[in-house]
Tab-separated table of C-alpha atoms in Angstrom:
chain	number	residue	atom	x	y	z
A	1	MET	CA	-8.804	-1.617	7.828
A	2	SER	CA	-12.095	-0.256	9.195
A	3	LEU	CA	-13.888	2.583	7.447
A	4	GLU	CA	-13.251	4.836	10.455
A	5	ILE	CA	-9.492	4.372	10.088
A	6	PHE	CA	-9.735	4.762	6.298
A	7	TRP	CA	-11.484	8.113	6.617
A	8	PHE	CA	-9.121	9.322	9.324
A	9	CYS	CA	-6.211	8.562	6.986
A	10	LEU	CA	-8.000	10.127	4.013
A	11	ILE	CA	-8.622	13.359	5.919
A	12	GLY	CA	-4.920	13.410	6.774
A	13	VAL	CA	-4.102	12.964	3.065
A	14	LEU	CA	-6.428	15.834	2.163
A	15	TRP	CA	-4.751	18.149	4.670
A	16	GLY	CA	-1.381	17.044	3.372
A	17	GLY	CA	-2.476	17.833	-0.201
A	18	TYR	CA	-3.732	21.233	0.929
A	19	PHE	CA	-0.425	22.088	2.610
A	20	LEU	CA	1.531	20.807	-0.401
A	21	LEU	CA	-0.383	22.814	-3.019
A	22	GLU	CA	-1.774	25.814	-1.186
A	23	GLY	CA	1.490	26.105	0.719
A	24	PHE	CA	3.472	27.394	-2.240
A	25	ASP	CA	0.926	30.016	-3.267
A	26	PHE	CA	0.647	31.189	0.336
A	27	GLY	CA	4.441	31.378	0.189
A	28	VAL	CA	4.367	33.502	-2.955
A	29	GLY	CA	1.989	35.912	-1.205
A	30	ILE	CA	4.262	36.086	1.851
A	31	LEU	CA	7.227	36.979	-0.374
A	32	LEU	CA	5.265	39.438	-2.535
A	33	PRO	CA	6.457	42.644	-0.781
A	34	PHE	CA	10.105	41.559	-0.708
A	35	LEU	CA	11.194	39.879	-3.949
A	36	PRO	CA	9.905	42.009	-6.847
A	37	ARG	CA	11.535	45.311	-7.782
A	38	ASN	CA	8.766	46.748	-9.944
A	39	GLU	CA	5.114	46.351	-10.862
A	40	ARG	CA	5.858	44.010	-13.754
A	41	GLU	CA	7.618	41.563	-11.447
A	42	ARG	CA	4.806	41.765	-8.901
A	43	SER	CA	2.347	40.907	-11.654
A	44	THR	CA	4.578	38.017	-12.732
A	45	MET	CA	4.558	36.570	-9.215
A	46	LEU	CA	0.772	36.716	-9.038
A	47	GLU	CA	0.454	35.289	-12.552
A	48	ALA	CA	2.612	32.352	-11.435
A	49	ILE	CA	-0.109	31.245	-9.014
A	50	GLY	CA	-3.083	32.865	-10.770
A	51	PRO	CA	-4.295	29.769	-12.667
A	52	VAL	CA	-4.005	27.361	-9.718
A	53	TRP	CA	-4.522	29.055	-6.349
A	54	ASP	CA	-8.309	28.712	-6.347
A	55	GLY	CA	-8.100	25.070	-7.414
A	56	ASN	CA	-5.735	24.419	-4.518
A	57	GLU	CA	-8.440	25.649	-2.128
A	58	VAL	CA	-10.555	22.652	-3.192
A	59	TRP	CA	-8.415	20.462	-0.943
A	60	LEU	CA	-9.490	22.515	2.076
A	61	VAL	CA	-13.163	22.379	1.103
A	62	VAL	CA	-13.022	18.618	0.589
A	63	ALA	CA	-11.148	18.105	3.875
A	64	GLY	CA	-13.852	20.046	5.718
A	65	GLY	CA	-16.636	18.187	3.918
A	66	ALA	CA	-15.004	14.811	4.622
A	67	THR	CA	-14.684	15.659	8.322
A	68	PHE	CA	-18.360	16.681	8.461
A	69	ALA	CA	-19.518	13.499	6.731
A	70	ALA	CA	-17.210	10.953	8.388
A	71	PHE	CA	-16.698	12.430	11.876
A	72	PRO	CA	-19.596	14.795	12.671
A	73	ALA	CA	-18.729	14.992	16.383
A	74	TRP	CA	-15.156	16.018	15.536
A	75	TYR	CA	-16.442	18.593	13.050
A	76	ALA	CA	-18.977	20.000	15.530
A	77	THR	CA	-16.464	20.303	18.375
A	78	MET	CA	-13.801	21.947	16.198
A	79	PHE	CA	-16.166	24.405	14.554
A	80	SER	CA	-17.689	25.416	17.882
A	81	GLY	CA	-14.487	25.453	19.934
A	82	PHE	CA	-12.312	26.944	17.200
A	83	TYR	CA	-15.077	29.261	15.996
A	84	LEU	CA	-13.221	32.564	16.344
A	85	ALA	CA	-9.983	31.107	14.978
A	86	LEU	CA	-11.763	29.648	11.947
A	87	LEU	CA	-13.627	32.909	11.428
A	88	LEU	CA	-10.258	34.659	11.403
A	89	VAL	CA	-9.018	32.188	8.775
A	90	LEU	CA	-12.097	32.916	6.695
A	91	VAL	CA	-11.392	36.660	6.898
A	92	PHE	CA	-7.781	36.101	5.822
A	93	LEU	CA	-8.862	33.928	2.887
A	94	ILE	CA	-11.531	36.409	1.776
A	95	VAL	CA	-9.086	39.328	1.939
A	96	ARG	CA	-6.633	37.288	-0.107
A	97	VAL	CA	-9.215	36.363	-2.742
A	98	VAL	CA	-10.389	39.963	-3.033
A	99	SER	CA	-6.791	41.133	-3.446
A	100	PHE	CA	-6.379	38.950	-6.542
A	101	GLU	CA	-9.528	40.349	-8.115
A	102	TRP	CA	-9.307	44.012	-7.121
A	103	ARG	CA	-5.616	44.701	-7.482
A	104	GLY	CA	-5.928	45.119	-11.252
A	105	LYS	CA	-8.940	47.444	-11.090
A	106	SER	CA	-6.714	50.516	-10.944
A	107	ASP	CA	-3.146	51.422	-11.857
A	108	HIS	CA	-2.833	53.923	-9.018
A	109	PRO	CA	0.275	53.034	-6.943
A	110	ARG	CA	-1.509	53.428	-3.595
A	111	TRP	CA	-4.365	51.167	-4.737
A	112	ARG	CA	-1.983	48.438	-5.882
A	113	THR	CA	0.168	48.745	-2.751
A	114	THR	CA	-2.906	48.344	-0.534
A	115	TRP	CA	-4.014	45.126	-2.217
A	116	ARG	CA	-0.469	43.796	-2.421
A	117	TRP	CA	-0.186	44.036	1.341
A	118	ALA	CA	-3.690	42.654	1.728
A	119	ASN	CA	-2.567	39.565	-0.179
A	120	THR	CA	0.497	39.241	2.041
A	121	VAL	CA	-1.489	39.634	5.268
A	122	GLY	CA	-3.942	36.960	4.133
A	123	SER	CA	-1.121	34.697	2.968
A	124	PHE	CA	0.652	35.042	6.334
A	125	GLY	CA	-2.385	34.922	8.590
A	126	ALA	CA	-4.175	31.880	7.187
A	127	PRO	CA	-1.262	29.402	7.459
A	128	PHE	CA	-0.382	30.759	10.905
A	129	VAL	CA	-3.869	29.969	12.183
A	130	TRP	CA	-3.907	26.590	10.408
A	131	GLY	CA	-0.639	25.697	12.102
A	132	VAL	CA	-2.037	26.689	15.498
A	133	ALA	CA	-5.264	24.761	14.873
A	134	LEU	CA	-3.609	21.520	13.746
A	135	ALA	CA	-1.148	21.632	16.635
A	136	ASN	CA	-4.050	21.962	19.079
A	137	LEU	CA	-5.506	18.666	17.879
A	138	VAL	CA	-2.621	16.775	19.466
A	139	HIS	CA	-1.667	19.318	22.148
A	140	GLY	CA	-5.168	19.150	23.585
A	141	VAL	CA	-7.973	21.563	24.379
A	142	PRO	CA	-10.440	21.582	27.301
A	143	LEU	CA	-13.434	19.342	26.489
A	144	SER	CA	-16.420	18.478	28.658
A	145	SER	CA	-17.580	14.909	29.241
A	146	GLY	CA	-20.030	15.413	26.378
A	147	GLY	CA	-17.234	16.331	23.971
A	148	ASP	CA	-18.051	20.045	23.949
A	149	TYR	CA	-15.324	22.682	23.966
A	150	SER	CA	-15.188	24.331	27.413
A	151	GLY	CA	-12.358	26.828	26.939
A	152	ASN	CA	-11.877	30.156	25.151
A	153	ILE	CA	-9.755	31.353	22.262
A	154	LEU	CA	-6.771	32.047	24.533
A	155	ASP	CA	-6.630	28.329	25.380
A	156	LEU	CA	-5.632	27.693	21.758
A	157	PHE	CA	-2.346	29.566	22.184
A	158	SER	CA	0.655	28.060	23.921
A	159	PRO	CA	4.394	28.137	23.156
A	160	TYR	CA	4.030	24.908	21.160
A	161	THR	CA	1.024	25.986	19.082
A	162	VAL	CA	2.487	29.448	18.383
A	163	LEU	CA	5.695	27.773	17.213
A	164	ALA	CA	3.565	25.559	14.971
A	165	GLY	CA	1.935	28.612	13.406
A	166	LEU	CA	5.221	30.437	12.825
A	167	ALA	CA	6.964	27.318	11.516
A	168	THR	CA	4.124	26.711	9.064
A	169	VAL	CA	4.435	30.264	7.744
A	170	ALA	CA	8.222	29.915	7.404
A	171	LEU	CA	7.944	26.548	5.644
A	172	PHE	CA	5.399	27.940	3.193
A	173	ALA	CA	7.647	30.930	2.465
A	174	LEU	CA	10.477	28.554	1.561
A	175	HIS	CA	8.081	26.392	-0.465
A	176	GLY	CA	6.904	29.504	-2.335
A	177	ALA	CA	10.481	30.595	-3.050
A	178	THR	CA	11.363	27.207	-4.568
A	179	PHE	CA	8.161	27.342	-6.618
A	180	LEU	CA	9.112	30.739	-8.033
A	181	THR	CA	12.495	29.396	-9.132
A	182	LEU	CA	10.524	26.982	-11.334
A	183	ARG	CA	7.904	29.379	-12.663
A	184	THR	CA	9.867	32.587	-13.269
A	185	SER	CA	13.011	33.609	-15.133
A	186	GLY	CA	15.640	36.329	-15.205
A	187	ASP	CA	16.401	38.563	-12.230
A	188	LEU	CA	13.203	37.623	-10.402
A	189	ARG	CA	14.157	33.955	-10.509
A	190	GLU	CA	17.637	34.770	-9.223
A	191	ARG	CA	16.210	36.687	-6.268
A	192	ALA	CA	13.787	33.827	-5.550
A	193	ALA	CA	16.725	31.403	-5.533
A	194	LEU	CA	18.636	33.722	-3.188
A	195	ALA	CA	15.607	33.958	-0.872
A	196	ALA	CA	15.324	30.159	-0.837
A	197	ALA	CA	19.025	29.850	0.027
A	198	ARG	CA	18.694	32.335	2.897
A	199	LEU	CA	15.535	30.683	4.237
A	200	ALA	CA	16.611	27.047	3.949
A	201	ALA	CA	18.740	26.705	7.096
A	202	PRO	CA	16.529	28.753	9.495
A	203	VAL	CA	13.406	26.968	8.254
A	204	ALA	CA	15.063	23.561	8.660
A	205	ILE	CA	15.949	24.406	12.273
A	206	LEU	CA	12.530	25.898	13.086
A	207	VAL	CA	10.446	23.140	11.502
A	208	GLY	CA	12.818	20.454	12.787
A	209	ALA	CA	12.259	21.747	16.330
A	210	LEU	CA	8.505	21.727	15.718
A	211	LEU	CA	8.527	18.130	14.471
A	212	ALA	CA	10.553	16.968	17.487
A	213	TRP	CA	8.241	18.854	19.842
A	214	THR	CA	5.187	17.338	18.133
A	215	VAL	CA	6.503	13.822	18.814
A	216	ALA	CA	7.127	14.773	22.456
A	217	VAL	CA	3.627	16.254	22.781
A	218	GLY	CA	2.105	13.118	21.259
A	219	VAL	CA	3.934	10.962	23.802
A	220	ASP	CA	2.997	13.244	26.720
A	221	ARG	CA	-0.560	14.338	25.886
A	222	ASN	CA	-1.843	11.442	23.774
A	223	ASP	CA	-0.286	8.506	25.645
A	224	LYS	CA	1.616	7.489	22.508
A	225	ASP	CA	4.790	5.525	21.972
A	226	VAL	CA	7.587	7.377	20.200
A	227	PHE	CA	7.000	5.162	17.173
A	228	PRO	CA	5.235	5.721	14.746
A	229	PRO	CA	5.143	9.570	15.082
A	230	VAL	CA	8.941	9.747	15.046
A	231	LEU	CA	9.034	8.203	11.548
A	232	PRO	CA	7.335	11.041	9.579
A	233	ALA	CA	9.071	13.559	11.848
A	234	ALA	CA	12.492	12.132	11.008
A	235	LEU	CA	11.615	11.981	7.320
A	236	GLY	CA	10.448	15.603	7.520
A	237	VAL	CA	13.783	16.699	8.974
A	238	GLY	CA	15.541	14.739	6.229
A	239	ALA	CA	13.408	16.438	3.569
A	240	LEU	CA	14.340	19.863	4.950
A	241	VAL	CA	18.049	19.001	4.940
A	242	LEU	CA	17.744	17.803	1.342
A	243	ALA	CA	15.882	20.998	0.442
A	244	ALA	CA	18.789	23.049	1.793
A	245	VAL	CA	21.268	20.945	-0.199
A	246	PHE	CA	19.255	21.190	-3.414
A	247	VAL	CA	18.803	24.937	-3.015
A	248	THR	CA	22.560	25.359	-2.569
A	249	ARG	CA	23.226	23.281	-5.676
A	250	GLN	CA	20.530	25.168	-7.621
A	251	ARG	CA	18.480	22.031	-8.227
A	252	SER	CA	15.225	23.957	-8.216
A	253	GLY	CA	12.884	21.119	-9.088
A	254	TRP	CA	14.208	18.772	-6.434
A	255	ALA	CA	14.221	21.602	-3.871
A	256	PHE	CA	10.533	22.182	-4.581
A	257	VAL	CA	9.820	18.459	-4.169
A	258	ALA	CA	11.703	18.425	-0.854
A	259	THR	CA	9.884	21.457	0.616
A	260	GLY	CA	6.540	20.042	-0.510
A	261	LEU	CA	7.408	16.710	1.079
A	262	ALA	CA	8.314	18.485	4.323
A	263	ALA	CA	4.877	20.163	4.387
A	264	VAL	CA	3.141	16.804	3.860
A	265	LEU	CA	5.261	15.113	6.547
A	266	TRP	CA	4.418	17.848	9.066
A	267	VAL	CA	0.742	16.935	8.614
A	268	ALA	CA	1.610	13.214	8.767
A	269	THR	CA	3.422	13.753	12.077
A	270	ILE	CA	0.334	15.430	13.540
A	271	PHE	CA	-1.995	12.631	12.433
A	272	THR	CA	0.273	9.790	13.544
A	273	ALA	CA	0.762	11.485	16.924
A	274	LEU	CA	-3.020	11.937	17.165
A	275	TYR	CA	-4.268	8.433	16.282
A	276	PRO	CA	-6.527	6.809	17.543
A	277	ARG	CA	-7.921	10.107	18.770
A	278	VAL	CA	-9.147	12.935	16.551
A	279	LEU	CA	-9.047	15.645	19.228
A	280	VAL	CA	-7.189	15.339	22.515
A	281	SER	CA	-8.816	16.684	25.666
A	282	HIS	CA	-6.543	18.399	28.168
A	283	PRO	CA	-6.439	18.312	31.131
A	284	SER	CA	-9.283	15.731	31.152
A	285	PHE	CA	-7.764	13.137	28.807
A	286	ALA	CA	-10.727	10.770	29.245
A	287	ASN	CA	-12.950	13.267	27.389
A	288	SER	CA	-10.878	13.032	24.187
A	289	LEU	CA	-12.680	12.355	20.915
A	290	THR	CA	-11.605	9.147	19.191
A	291	ILE	CA	-12.186	7.792	15.694
A	292	SER	CA	-14.744	5.436	17.239
A	293	ASN	CA	-16.883	7.804	19.293
A	294	ALA	CA	-16.724	10.655	16.742
A	295	ALA	CA	-17.466	8.660	13.561
A	296	SER	CA	-20.680	8.430	11.545
A	297	ALA	CA	-22.657	5.197	11.319
A	298	HIS	CA	-21.213	2.397	9.201
A	299	TYR	CA	-23.842	2.851	6.478
A	300	ALA	CA	-23.052	6.557	6.117
A	301	LEU	CA	-19.331	5.805	5.905
A	302	SER	CA	-20.002	3.168	3.239
A	303	VAL	CA	-22.022	5.592	1.107
A	304	ILE	CA	-19.470	8.419	1.255
A	305	THR	CA	-16.692	5.925	0.493
A	306	VAL	CA	-18.416	5.045	-2.781
A	307	VAL	CA	-18.916	8.740	-3.585
A	308	ALA	CA	-15.251	9.472	-2.831
A	309	ALA	CA	-14.110	6.570	-5.027
A	310	ILE	CA	-16.036	8.038	-7.971
A	311	LEU	CA	-15.284	11.755	-7.573
A	312	THR	CA	-11.697	11.786	-6.281
A	313	PRO	CA	-10.068	10.548	-9.520
A	314	ILE	CA	-12.025	13.155	-11.487
A	315	VAL	CA	-10.822	15.971	-9.240
A	316	LEU	CA	-7.216	14.728	-9.406
A	317	LEU	CA	-7.297	14.423	-13.197
A	318	TYR	CA	-8.714	17.921	-13.606
A	319	GLN	CA	-6.188	19.500	-11.267
A	320	GLY	CA	-3.329	17.580	-12.885
A	321	TRP	CA	-4.485	18.824	-16.297
A	322	THR	CA	-4.529	22.412	-14.976
A	323	TYR	CA	-0.922	22.166	-13.821
A	324	HIS	CA	0.043	20.580	-17.143
A	325	VAL	CA	-1.469	23.434	-19.149
A	326	PHE	CA	0.198	26.140	-17.047
A	327	ARG	CA	3.604	24.476	-16.773
A	328	ALA	CA	5.773	26.981	-18.695
A	329	ARG	CA	7.943	29.591	-17.051
A	330	LEU	CA	6.630	33.124	-17.095
A	331	GLY	CA	8.832	35.236	-19.282
A	332	GLY	CA	10.887	32.313	-20.564
A	333	GLU	CA	11.092	28.619	-21.283
A	334	PRO	CA	10.875	26.005	-18.541
A	335	ALA	CA	14.093	24.606	-17.118
A	336	VAL	CA	15.324	21.320	-18.539
A	337	GLY	CA	15.456	18.149	-16.504
A	338	GLU	CA	13.250	19.057	-13.546
A	339	PRO	CA	11.463	16.177	-11.799
A	340	VAL	CA	8.047	17.778	-11.296
A	341	GLU	CA	5.604	16.476	-13.853
A	342	ALA	CA	3.403	19.536	-13.729
A	343	LEU	CA	6.358	21.773	-14.564
A	344	LYS	CA	8.026	19.770	-17.333
A	345	PRO	CA	9.698	21.586	-20.266
A	346	THR	CA	7.490	22.847	-23.016
A	347	THR	CA	7.834	24.963	-26.122
A	348	ALA	CA	4.449	26.527	-25.590
A	349	GLY	CA	4.184	30.228	-24.905
A	350	SER	CA	3.938	31.512	-21.389
A	351	PRO	CA	0.449	31.542	-19.832
A	352	THR	CA	-1.343	34.713	-18.965
A	353	GLY	CA	-2.742	35.071	-15.466
């Protein structure tokens, strides 16, 4: 395997990790106005993600840094062509971060309501734009012969890309609901389980349609065979069906695994439909960026590969330790027999967020 292919796959893994981990805390924010009945329950929901949400953002930072280092032409074209969309994501993320910090500065109901909705808007908006952006990689955007973006922000929106944004939001809401069934107890947990049960079937249909459409777009716009993109797409549909089954049977841990797997497989479908290109040009397909013409020099790829081999295990160990420390349910003991290592049973007291 060449270093260009290795880094293309690694960037896909980083995006998959971001959707897996940041997806559930975006989901918690999306559900924040609807599940809790009082201020204590709202605080419990935010405490459930409080120790980990900022660490989950590391996956996004590393994915961006890896793209800059390994594929500078890809990075430059995306950040110039998607400038307004990425600026909008940044605004959503900043609003969300501020809501975590400022919500507790006052007990006034209007103050807390304002920042609760700010968190929800940020939690809805960011994944919607990420879904639109990732879908555009394979759907295609207008590029000049020099690889420069030649369209405007409206060119980023089509029925397919809008569906991708909405499906990403819906999938994250389901992922967040299954997460809350693992991290909360009592009435709040029961309402989270009910929300997951109500979301499971519509999300499976919506995301299933998106995965099928992604395969079709890859075949049409990227001159791809149906295989291999159909493989992660089919597995993604299977994961969503299993999630619905596990939710119905109240197997919270396995439901969380299944929704997380579906998020990862959505990213895998995009990247398999995209390869060997990193950004499809439409309508001028010949102007597409590929892993060959967008990659850094071999020496640069070799150096960053060594750096990644040293630092990646450290980051993974630290984040795994964080999840281990904050594995207990809030307001009760963890459930017995769940398959997620980071949420295993413990007799330790509940964490404070």
